[in-house]
Coordinates of C-alpha atoms and ligand atoms in Angstrom, one line a residue:
Chain A
M156 CA -0.1 0.0 -0.1
S157 CA 1.5 3.3 -0.9
Q158 CA 2.3 5.8 1.7
D159 CA 0.6 8.7 0.4
V160 CA -3.1 7.6 1.0
P161 CA -4.6 10.3 3.1
A162 CA -5.1 9.6 6.6
R163 CA -9.0 9.4 6.3
K164 CA -8.9 6.9 3.6
R165 CA -6.5 4.8 5.7
D166 CA -8.7 4.7 8.5
A167 CA -11.6 3.7 6.3
K168 CA -9.5 0.7 5.0
L169 CA -8.9 -0.3 8.8
H170 CA -12.6 0.1 9.7
P171 CA -14.3 -0.7 6.5
R172 CA -17.3 1.3 7.0
D173 CA -18.7 0.6 3.4
T174 CA -18.7 -3.2 3.7
P175 CA -22.4 -4.4 4.0
D176 CA -23.2 -6.2 7.0
P177 CA -25.2 -9.2 6.3
D178 CA -27.2 -9.1 9.5
A179 CA -28.2 -5.6 9.3
P180 CA -31.4 -4.7 8.0
P181 CA -31.3 -3.6 4.3
I182 CA -33.1 -0.3 4.9
Q183 CA -33.0 1.7 8.2
V184 CA -34.2 5.3 8.3
T185 CA -34.2 7.3 11.4
G186 CA -35.4 10.7 12.2
L187 CA -35.4 11.8 8.4
H188 CA -36.2 15.1 7.5
K189 CA -36.1 16.7 4.0
S190 CA -36.9 20.3 3.1
F191 CA -36.8 22.0 -0.3
G192 CA -36.0 25.4 0.7
E193 CA -38.8 26.7 2.7
L194 CA -41.0 23.4 1.9
H195 CA -40.8 21.0 4.7
V196 CA -41.5 17.8 2.8
L197 CA -40.5 14.8 5.2
K198 CA -40.9 15.4 8.9
G199 CA -39.3 12.8 10.9
I200 CA -39.5 9.5 9.4
D201 CA -38.3 6.4 11.3
L202 CA -38.6 3.1 9.1
T203 CA -36.5 -0.3 9.3
I204 CA -37.1 -2.8 6.6
Q205 CA -36.0 -6.5 7.2
R206 CA -34.6 -8.8 4.4
G207 CA -37.4 -10.3 2.4
E208 CA -40.1 -7.6 3.4
V209 CA -42.5 -6.0 0.7
V210 CA -43.2 -2.5 2.2
C211 CA -46.0 -0.8 0.2
V212 CA -46.3 3.0 0.7
I213 CA -49.4 4.7 -0.1
G214 CA -50.8 8.4 0.6
P215 CA -52.1 11.4 -1.1
S216 CA -50.0 13.4 -3.4
G217 CA -47.5 15.7 -2.2
S218 CA -47.2 13.7 1.0
G219 CA -43.6 12.8 0.4
K220 CA -43.5 9.1 -0.9
S221 CA -41.3 9.7 -3.7
T222 CA -39.0 12.0 -1.5
L223 CA -38.7 9.4 1.1
L224 CA -38.1 6.6 -1.5
R225 CA -35.4 8.8 -3.3
S226 CA -33.7 9.6 0.1
V227 CA -33.1 5.9 0.7
N228 CA -30.6 5.9 -2.3
L229 CA -29.4 9.5 -1.8
L230 CA -31.1 10.9 -4.8
E231 CA -32.3 13.3 -2.4
W232 CA -29.8 14.3 0.5
P233 CA -31.5 14.3 3.8
T234 CA -31.8 17.6 5.6
K235 CA -31.7 15.8 9.1
G236 CA -31.4 12.2 9.9
E237 CA -29.7 9.2 8.9
V238 CA -30.1 6.4 6.2
L239 CA -28.5 3.1 6.9
I240 CA -28.2 0.6 3.9
E241 CA -27.2 -3.0 5.2
G242 CA -25.7 -1.3 8.2
I243 CA -23.8 1.4 6.2
R244 CA -24.3 4.9 7.2
V245 CA -24.5 6.3 3.6
Q246 CA -24.1 10.0 4.4
D247 CA -20.5 9.2 5.7
P248 CA -18.2 11.1 3.5
D249 CA -15.9 8.0 3.4
V250 CA -18.8 6.0 1.8
N251 CA -18.6 5.3 -1.9
L252 CA -22.1 6.0 -2.7
D253 CA -22.0 4.7 -6.2
K254 CA -21.2 1.4 -4.9
V255 CA -24.2 1.4 -2.4
R256 CA -26.3 2.5 -5.1
T257 CA -25.5 -0.7 -7.2
R258 CA -27.2 -2.9 -4.4
I259 CA -30.4 -0.8 -4.5
G260 CA -32.4 -1.3 -7.7
M261 CA -34.6 1.6 -8.6
V262 CA -37.8 1.7 -10.8
F263 CA -39.3 5.0 -12.0
Q264 CA -42.9 6.0 -12.8
Q265 CA -41.5 7.3 -16.0
F266 CA -39.3 4.1 -16.9
N267 CA -36.3 6.4 -17.7
L268 CA -35.0 3.8 -20.0
F269 CA -31.9 5.2 -22.0
P270 CA -33.6 6.1 -25.5
H271 CA -30.4 6.2 -27.5
M272 CA -29.5 2.6 -26.6
T273 CA -31.1 -0.8 -27.7
V274 CA -32.7 -2.7 -25.0
L275 CA -29.6 -4.9 -24.7
R276 CA -27.5 -2.0 -24.2
N277 CA -29.7 -0.4 -21.5
V278 CA -29.3 -3.6 -19.5
T279 CA -25.7 -4.1 -20.0
I280 CA -24.0 -0.6 -19.8
A281 CA -24.1 -0.2 -16.1
Q282 CA -22.8 -3.7 -15.5
E283 CA -19.7 -3.0 -17.9
K284 CA -19.1 0.6 -16.6
V285 CA -19.7 0.0 -12.9
L286 CA -19.4 -3.5 -12.1
Q287 CA -16.7 -3.8 -14.7
R288 CA -18.0 -7.0 -16.2
S289 CA -16.9 -8.1 -19.5
S290 CA -19.2 -7.3 -22.4
A291 CA -19.8 -11.3 -22.9
E292 CA -20.8 -11.6 -19.2
A293 CA -22.8 -8.6 -19.3
S294 CA -24.7 -9.8 -22.2
E295 CA -25.2 -13.1 -20.7
V296 CA -26.6 -11.5 -17.5
A297 CA -28.8 -9.1 -19.5
L298 CA -30.3 -12.0 -21.6
A299 CA -31.1 -13.9 -18.5
M300 CA -32.8 -10.9 -17.0
L301 CA -34.9 -10.1 -19.9
E302 CA -35.7 -13.8 -20.4
R303 CA -37.2 -13.4 -16.9
V304 CA -39.3 -10.3 -17.6
G305 CA -40.5 -12.0 -20.9
L306 CA -38.8 -9.8 -23.3
S307 CA -36.0 -11.9 -24.7
D308 CA -37.3 -11.2 -28.2
K309 CA -36.9 -7.2 -27.8
V310 CA -33.2 -7.4 -27.4
D311 CA -32.4 -5.2 -30.3
A312 CA -35.5 -2.8 -30.3
H313 CA -35.1 0.7 -29.0
P314 CA -37.2 1.8 -26.0
S315 CA -39.3 4.0 -28.5
Q316 CA -40.5 0.8 -30.2
L317 CA -41.9 -0.7 -26.8
S318 CA -45.3 -0.4 -25.1
G319 CA -45.2 1.3 -21.8
G320 CA -45.5 -2.0 -20.1
Q321 CA -42.6 -3.7 -22.0
Q322 CA -40.5 -0.5 -21.4
Q323 CA -41.0 -0.6 -17.5
R324 CA -40.3 -4.7 -17.6
V325 CA -36.8 -3.6 -19.3
A326 CA -36.4 -1.0 -16.6
I327 CA -36.8 -3.9 -13.9
A328 CA -34.5 -6.1 -15.9
R329 CA -31.9 -3.4 -16.0
A330 CA -32.0 -2.8 -12.3
L331 CA -32.0 -6.4 -11.4
S332 CA -29.0 -7.0 -13.7
M333 CA -27.0 -5.2 -11.1
N334 CA -27.8 -8.1 -8.6
P335 CA -29.3 -5.6 -5.9
D336 CA -30.1 -6.7 -2.7
M337 CA -33.1 -4.7 -2.8
M338 CA -35.6 -2.8 -5.0
L339 CA -37.6 0.6 -4.9
F340 CA -40.3 1.1 -6.9
D341 CA -41.9 4.6 -7.4
E342 CA -45.4 4.1 -8.8
P343 CA -44.2 1.7 -11.4
T344 CA -47.6 1.3 -12.9
S345 CA -49.0 4.6 -12.8
A346 CA -47.8 5.8 -16.2
L347 CA -49.4 2.7 -18.0
D348 CA -52.5 2.0 -19.7
P349 CA -54.8 -0.1 -17.5
E350 CA -54.3 -3.4 -19.6
L351 CA -50.6 -3.0 -19.2
V352 CA -50.4 -2.9 -15.4
G353 CA -51.0 -6.5 -14.9
E354 CA -47.8 -7.5 -16.8
V355 CA -45.6 -5.5 -14.5
L356 CA -47.2 -6.5 -11.4
E357 CA -46.8 -9.9 -12.4
V358 CA -43.0 -9.3 -12.7
M359 CA -43.1 -7.5 -9.4
R360 CA -45.0 -10.5 -7.7
D361 CA -42.6 -13.0 -8.9
L362 CA -39.7 -11.0 -7.4
A363 CA -41.6 -10.7 -4.2
R364 CA -42.0 -14.5 -4.2
E365 CA -38.3 -15.0 -4.9
G366 CA -37.6 -13.3 -1.6
M367 CA -36.5 -9.8 -2.8
T368 CA -36.6 -6.9 -0.3
M369 CA -38.7 -4.5 -1.9
M370 CA -40.3 -0.8 -1.2
V371 CA -43.1 0.1 -3.5
V372 CA -44.9 3.2 -3.5
T373 CA -48.2 2.4 -5.3
H374 CA -52.0 2.9 -5.8
E375 CA -52.4 -0.7 -6.6
M376 CA -54.3 -1.5 -3.2
G377 CA -55.0 -5.2 -4.7
F378 CA -51.1 -5.6 -5.1
A379 CA -50.4 -4.0 -1.6
R380 CA -53.1 -6.4 -0.2
E381 CA -51.8 -9.7 -1.8
V382 CA -48.0 -9.2 -2.0
G383 CA -47.1 -6.6 0.6
T384 CA -45.8 -7.8 3.9
R385 CA -46.7 -4.3 5.5
L386 CA -48.6 -1.3 4.4
I387 CA -47.5 2.4 5.2
F388 CA -49.8 5.3 5.1
M389 CA -48.0 8.7 4.6
D390 CA -49.6 11.9 4.8
D391 CA -48.1 15.5 5.3
G392 CA -44.4 14.2 5.3
Q393 CA -45.0 11.6 8.2
I394 CA -46.0 8.0 8.6
M395 CA -49.5 8.0 10.0
E396 CA -50.0 4.5 10.2
A397 CA -48.3 1.1 9.4
G398 CA -49.1 -2.4 9.5
D399 CA -50.3 -5.6 7.9
P400 CA -51.8 -4.6 4.5
R401 CA -55.1 -6.6 4.9
E402 CA -55.7 -4.9 8.6
V403 CA -55.0 -1.6 7.4
L404 CA -56.9 -1.8 4.3
A405 CA -59.9 -3.4 6.0
N406 CA -59.8 -1.6 9.1
P407 CA -57.9 1.9 8.9
Q408 CA -57.2 3.4 12.3
H409 CA -56.1 6.8 11.7
P410 CA -59.1 9.2 10.6
R411 CA -56.7 10.4 7.7
T412 CA -56.1 7.1 6.4
Q413 CA -59.9 6.4 6.6
L414 CA -60.4 9.5 4.6
F415 CA -57.6 8.7 1.9
L416 CA -59.2 5.0 1.7
S417 CA -62.6 6.1 1.3
K418 CA -61.5 8.2 -1.9
V419 CA -59.4 5.5 -3.4
L420 CA -61.1 2.3 -2.8
Chain B
M176 CA -62.8 53.1 -44.0
A177 CA -59.6 52.3 -42.1
L178 CA -57.5 49.5 -43.3
S179 CA -58.1 47.4 -39.9
D180 CA -61.8 47.5 -40.7
I181 CA -61.3 45.3 -43.7
R182 CA -61.8 41.5 -43.0
P183 CA -58.5 39.9 -42.3
T184 CA -58.7 37.6 -45.3
V185 CA -59.3 40.4 -47.7
R186 CA -56.4 42.4 -46.0
R187 CA -54.3 39.5 -46.4
R188 CA -54.8 39.4 -50.1
I189 CA -54.4 43.0 -50.5
S190 CA -51.1 42.9 -48.8
R191 CA -49.9 40.0 -50.9
G192 CA -51.0 41.9 -53.9
T193 CA -48.9 44.8 -52.8
S194 CA -45.8 42.7 -52.2
Y195 CA -46.1 41.0 -55.6
G196 CA -46.5 44.5 -57.1
V197 CA -43.6 45.9 -55.5
T198 CA -41.2 42.9 -56.4
I199 CA -42.2 43.2 -60.1
V200 CA -41.8 46.9 -60.1
V201 CA -38.2 46.5 -58.6
L202 CA -37.4 43.5 -61.0
A203 CA -38.6 45.8 -64.0
L204 CA -36.1 48.5 -62.8
I205 CA -33.3 46.2 -62.5
V206 CA -33.7 44.5 -65.8
A207 CA -34.2 48.1 -67.5
Y208 CA -31.1 49.5 -65.7
G209 CA -29.1 46.1 -66.7
S210 CA -30.0 46.0 -70.3
R211 CA -29.2 49.6 -70.9
N212 CA -25.8 49.1 -69.1
W213 CA -25.2 45.5 -69.9
E214 CA -21.8 46.2 -71.3
L215 CA -20.4 48.0 -67.9
L216 CA -22.0 45.3 -65.7
S217 CA -20.8 42.4 -67.4
R218 CA -17.1 43.9 -67.5
Q219 CA -17.1 44.9 -63.8
F220 CA -18.8 42.0 -62.4
F221 CA -18.5 39.0 -64.7
N222 CA -15.7 39.6 -66.5
G223 CA -14.3 36.3 -68.3
E224 CA -10.8 37.5 -68.8
V225 CA -10.2 38.4 -65.0
F226 CA -12.1 35.5 -64.2
A227 CA -9.7 33.1 -66.0
E228 CA -6.8 34.9 -64.4
V229 CA -8.0 34.4 -60.7
L230 CA -9.6 30.9 -61.2
P231 CA -6.3 29.0 -60.6
N232 CA -5.6 31.2 -57.5
I233 CA -8.9 30.6 -55.7
W234 CA -8.4 27.0 -54.6
V235 CA -6.2 27.8 -52.0
P236 CA -8.4 30.6 -50.4
I237 CA -11.3 27.9 -50.4
L238 CA -9.3 25.4 -48.9
N239 CA -8.1 28.0 -46.3
T240 CA -11.4 29.0 -45.4
L241 CA -12.7 25.7 -44.9
L242 CA -9.5 25.0 -42.8
Y243 CA -10.2 27.9 -40.5
T244 CA -13.6 27.2 -40.3
V245 CA -13.2 23.4 -39.3
A246 CA -10.2 23.9 -37.2
S247 CA -11.9 26.7 -34.9
F248 CA -15.3 24.5 -35.2
V249 CA -13.8 21.4 -33.8
V250 CA -11.6 23.1 -31.3
G251 CA -14.5 25.6 -30.3
T252 CA -17.0 22.8 -29.9
A253 CA -14.7 20.9 -27.5
L254 CA -14.1 23.9 -25.5
A255 CA -17.8 24.5 -25.6
I256 CA -18.7 21.1 -24.1
V257 CA -16.0 21.8 -21.3
L258 CA -17.5 25.3 -20.6
A259 CA -21.2 23.9 -20.8
L260 CA -20.1 21.2 -18.3
I261 CA -18.4 23.6 -16.0
K262 CA -21.2 26.1 -16.1
T263 CA -24.0 23.4 -15.3
S264 CA -21.6 22.0 -12.5
K265 CA -22.0 23.3 -9.1
G266 CA -19.2 25.0 -7.3
P267 CA -16.9 28.3 -7.8
T268 CA -15.3 27.1 -11.1
R269 CA -19.0 27.8 -12.5
W270 CA -18.0 31.4 -12.5
F271 CA -15.0 31.0 -14.6
A272 CA -17.3 29.6 -17.4
V273 CA -19.7 32.1 -16.8
V274 CA -17.3 34.9 -17.2
F275 CA -15.5 33.4 -20.1
I276 CA -18.8 33.1 -22.0
E277 CA -20.0 36.5 -21.4
V278 CA -17.0 38.2 -22.4
F279 CA -16.3 36.5 -25.7
R280 CA -20.0 36.9 -26.7
G281 CA -19.9 40.5 -25.3
L282 CA -17.0 41.6 -27.4
P283 CA -17.3 42.1 -31.2
A284 CA -15.8 39.3 -32.8
M285 CA -13.6 41.8 -35.0
W286 CA -12.1 43.5 -31.8
T287 CA -11.3 39.7 -30.6
I288 CA -9.6 38.7 -33.7
F289 CA -7.5 41.8 -33.9
A290 CA -6.6 41.7 -30.2
F291 CA -5.5 38.1 -30.6
A292 CA -3.6 38.6 -33.7
Y293 CA -1.6 42.0 -32.8
M294 CA -2.6 43.1 -29.5
L295 CA -1.2 40.2 -27.7
S296 CA 1.8 39.6 -29.4
T297 CA 2.7 43.5 -29.1
A298 CA 2.0 43.6 -25.6
F299 CA 4.0 40.4 -24.8
Q300 CA 6.4 40.5 -27.3
F301 CA 6.0 37.4 -29.4
R302 CA 5.1 35.9 -32.6
W303 CA 2.3 33.5 -33.4
P304 CA 3.7 30.5 -34.7
G305 CA 2.7 30.2 -38.4
G306 CA 1.8 33.8 -38.5
A307 CA -0.7 36.3 -36.9
I308 CA -3.5 34.8 -38.6
W309 CA -3.5 31.8 -36.1
G310 CA -4.0 34.2 -33.3
G311 CA -7.0 35.4 -35.3
V312 CA -8.0 31.6 -35.5
L313 CA -7.6 31.1 -31.9
A314 CA -9.8 34.3 -31.5
L315 CA -12.6 32.5 -33.3
V316 CA -12.1 29.5 -31.1
F317 CA -12.9 31.4 -28.1
V318 CA -15.6 33.2 -29.7
T319 CA -17.5 30.2 -31.2
G320 CA -16.7 28.3 -28.0
A321 CA -18.6 30.9 -25.9
Y322 CA -21.6 31.1 -28.3
S323 CA -21.7 27.2 -28.6
A324 CA -21.4 26.8 -25.0
E325 CA -24.8 28.1 -24.4
I326 CA -26.2 25.7 -27.1
V327 CA -24.5 22.9 -25.5
R328 CA -25.5 23.8 -22.1
A329 CA -29.3 24.1 -23.2
G330 CA -28.9 20.7 -24.8
I331 CA -27.7 19.1 -21.7
E332 CA -30.6 20.8 -19.8
A333 CA -33.1 19.5 -22.3
V334 CA -32.2 16.0 -21.4
P335 CA -34.8 15.0 -19.0
K336 CA -33.8 14.8 -15.3
G337 CA -34.9 11.0 -15.0
Q338 CA -31.9 10.1 -17.4
R339 CA -29.2 11.2 -14.7
E340 CA -31.5 9.7 -11.8
A341 CA -31.6 6.3 -13.7
A342 CA -28.1 6.3 -14.5
R343 CA -27.0 7.4 -10.8
S344 CA -29.4 4.9 -9.3
L345 CA -27.5 2.1 -11.2
G346 CA -24.3 3.2 -9.5
M347 CA -22.9 5.2 -12.6
S348 CA -20.5 7.9 -11.4
Q349 CA -21.1 11.7 -12.4
L350 CA -18.5 11.3 -14.9
T351 CA -19.9 8.0 -16.7
T352 CA -23.3 9.3 -16.6
T353 CA -22.5 12.6 -18.3
F354 CA -20.4 10.7 -20.9
H355 CA -22.5 7.7 -21.6
V356 CA -26.2 8.9 -21.0
I357 CA -26.3 12.7 -21.0
L358 CA -23.9 14.0 -23.8
P359 CA -25.2 11.5 -26.5
Q360 CA -28.6 12.7 -25.8
A361 CA -27.7 16.2 -25.8
V362 CA -25.6 16.0 -29.0
R363 CA -28.7 14.9 -31.0
I364 CA -30.6 17.9 -29.7
V365 CA -27.8 20.2 -30.5
I366 CA -26.7 19.1 -33.9
P367 CA -29.1 21.6 -35.7
P368 CA -28.2 24.6 -33.7
L369 CA -24.4 23.7 -34.2
T370 CA -24.7 23.4 -37.8
N371 CA -26.0 26.9 -37.7
E372 CA -23.0 27.8 -35.6
F373 CA -20.8 26.4 -38.4
V374 CA -22.3 28.4 -40.9
M375 CA -21.9 31.5 -38.7
L376 CA -18.3 30.8 -38.2
L377 CA -17.7 30.1 -41.7
K378 CA -18.9 33.7 -42.6
D379 CA -16.8 34.9 -39.7
T380 CA -13.6 33.6 -41.3
A381 CA -14.1 36.7 -43.5
L382 CA -12.9 38.8 -40.4
L383 CA -9.6 37.2 -40.4
F384 CA -8.8 39.6 -43.2
I385 CA -7.6 42.1 -40.6
A386 CA -5.4 39.6 -39.1
G387 CA -3.0 39.8 -42.0
A388 CA -2.4 36.6 -44.3
T389 CA 0.4 35.7 -46.5
I390 CA -0.5 34.8 -50.1
S391 CA -0.7 31.0 -49.1
Q392 CA -2.8 31.7 -46.0
R393 CA -5.5 34.1 -47.7
E394 CA -9.2 33.2 -47.2
L395 CA -12.1 34.0 -49.5
T396 CA -12.7 37.6 -48.5
T397 CA -9.1 38.5 -48.6
F398 CA -8.7 37.1 -51.9
G399 CA -11.5 38.9 -53.3
R400 CA -10.3 42.1 -52.0
D401 CA -6.9 41.7 -53.4
G402 CA -8.6 40.7 -56.8
L403 CA -10.5 43.9 -56.5
T404 CA -7.6 46.1 -56.0
T405 CA -5.3 44.3 -58.5
Y406 CA -7.6 44.3 -61.5
A407 CA -9.9 47.4 -60.3
N408 CA -12.6 44.8 -61.1
A409 CA -15.4 43.1 -58.9
T410 CA -15.3 39.6 -60.5
P411 CA -13.1 38.3 -57.8
M412 CA -15.4 39.6 -55.2
I413 CA -18.3 38.2 -57.0
V414 CA -16.6 34.8 -57.3
S415 CA -15.8 34.5 -53.7
G416 CA -19.3 35.6 -52.7
L417 CA -20.5 32.7 -54.9
V418 CA -18.4 30.3 -53.1
Y419 CA -19.7 31.4 -49.8
L420 CA -23.3 30.9 -50.8
V421 CA -22.5 27.7 -52.4
I422 CA -21.5 26.4 -49.0
T423 CA -23.9 28.4 -46.7
V424 CA -27.2 28.0 -48.4
P425 CA -27.4 24.4 -48.6
L426 CA -26.1 23.9 -45.1
T427 CA -28.8 26.4 -44.0
Y428 CA -31.4 24.3 -45.4
L429 CA -30.2 21.2 -44.0
V430 CA -30.5 22.6 -40.7
G431 CA -34.2 23.2 -41.5
L432 CA -34.7 19.8 -42.5
L433 CA -32.9 18.5 -39.3
E434 CA -35.2 20.7 -37.4
K435 CA -38.3 19.5 -39.1
K436 CA -37.3 15.8 -38.8
M437 CA -36.6 16.1 -35.1
A438 CA -39.8 18.0 -34.6
V439 CA -41.6 15.0 -36.1
K440 CA -39.8 12.6 -33.9
K441 CA -41.2 14.3 -30.7
Ligands
LIG1749 N1 -36.8 18.5 -6.1 C1 -37.7 19.4 -5.5 N2 -37.7 20.8 -5.2 C2 -38.8 21.2 -4.8 N3 -39.8 20.8 -4.2 C3 -39.8 19.3 -4.5 C4 -38.9 18.7 -5.1 N4 -39.3 17.3 -5.1 C5 -40.4 17.2 -4.4 N5 -40.7 18.5 -4.0 C6 -42.2 18.8 -3.4 O1 -42.1 18.1 -2.2 C7 -43.5 17.5 -1.9 C8 -43.6 16.0 -1.9 O2 -43.2 15.5 -3.1 P1 -43.3 14.0 -3.4 O3 -42.8 13.6 -4.9 O4 -42.3 13.2 -2.4 O5 -44.8 13.5 -3.3 P2 -45.5 12.1 -3.6 O6 -45.9 11.7 -2.3 O7 -44.5 11.4 -4.4 O8 -46.5 12.6 -4.5 P3 -47.1 11.7 -5.8 O9 -48.0 10.9 -5.3 O10 -47.8 13.1 -6.5 O11 -46.0 11.5 -6.5 C9 -44.3 18.1 -3.1 O12 -45.0 19.4 -2.6 C10 -43.4 18.6 -4.3 O13 -43.8 19.6 -5.0
LIG1750 MG1 -44.3 10.5 -6.2

């Protein structure tokens, strides 16, 4: 090891704070606040998600669901509070955030596929540029993932040639190709025509069955009831109510939850 | 009855009729003047003998014009990308890009060329390798770099935010994201306006005539001017003007086509 490594970095080597702890919960959020200027969006969120859990998040528009999800992989930097991913304090300046992010797959409402790349390239590029996999290996993984979401025949297509449902499944395959330990979904079916929602939910259901840790912001109460292990109701930047999805949906305790569910169910 | 009281369709028909009328009158005057003075016109502007004499000498100025244009376009575009990336980044270096862009867009290109070609070398007592004209070309690099930086920045900002977020969420670094996800998409957006900038730059190489060129370094405008004084005849100017048009008019049409094509895609 060369001598001119800064002391900070050397410490990090001795106490590798960015090695995931297999016993720690995948996601642990404590006292999380987030403000955009004057706007106080998250007002103290505490949330621990254990391995294999499927946590569904519901709540009215503007309640901070997306902001919470985006704070988990630090697309939004917390104003206050801590985010721990597999025991790693991700806000620590020593932590390689890019490396942590490879273990957190994220799926967006608007798919966000790379429009200038083929489907295959969409799924291989991060493997090659981030995980340094060879292009042969990356392609092999990509084909397996595309097979898994039922799109092996679309390898050479460009995103614009696919339906919304197909694009979203490619986005899921792209996230899975990094072998993440957990997946975040932000309203993955909200931009889809109703008849395309099912195919995406089907893929997510399979993932949950295989034991993937998932955090899903959704309006699909059926999915939450059937697949979710926990349901969280958010309002005004706070978690108002949380519990078994069937119970919360059938018998909401908080008046705000009752009001919200009476509108959407 | 006031003009504004007439129905719009009628008014449009009247104004179109007027513009046709004006065009016809002007054309008639030109033809009348031209036919009466044809001998003078053809001798001054389309002189076959002068043309035959300058023709062998025009290829070098054509190549030089293209060389100065392409060189300053390529280097200037690279500079523009760097400036745009610095300007869209956070941190104090941002201000370097802001000042650079404002200065070189705010100064007359002619001033900048003269300053680079002569002021700097006089003040600091040096010679531009290859001659003062290359100082002028460097000035064009900075000027076009400043203009194109704004074009590139707009292109980068036109790429949806979700693209960067998707890339970062896959663990891509800032740099990888920029080079593999953002810039390739920005380039597509930016091709028509950059082609426009190329046309502007081609025309701006005419300003290099104040930077002083040797015979082998002359561009088209210097060539035309030299011909004018040598032969006391306008033909060389006309020829160089036509060469500019042969290049710029098709490129301008191409920009229009590209823009239309991109509009359809959206
Ligand atoms: N980058 C930002 N800058 C400023 N305000 C923001 C930003 N991102 C979100 N907000 C604001 O924060 C609040 C919460 O937004 P968020 O997207 O988290 O809500 P949400 O619960 O996901 O809503 P929806 O159901 O509509 O997606 C909103 O008022 C939104 O306008
Ligand atoms: Mg949202």
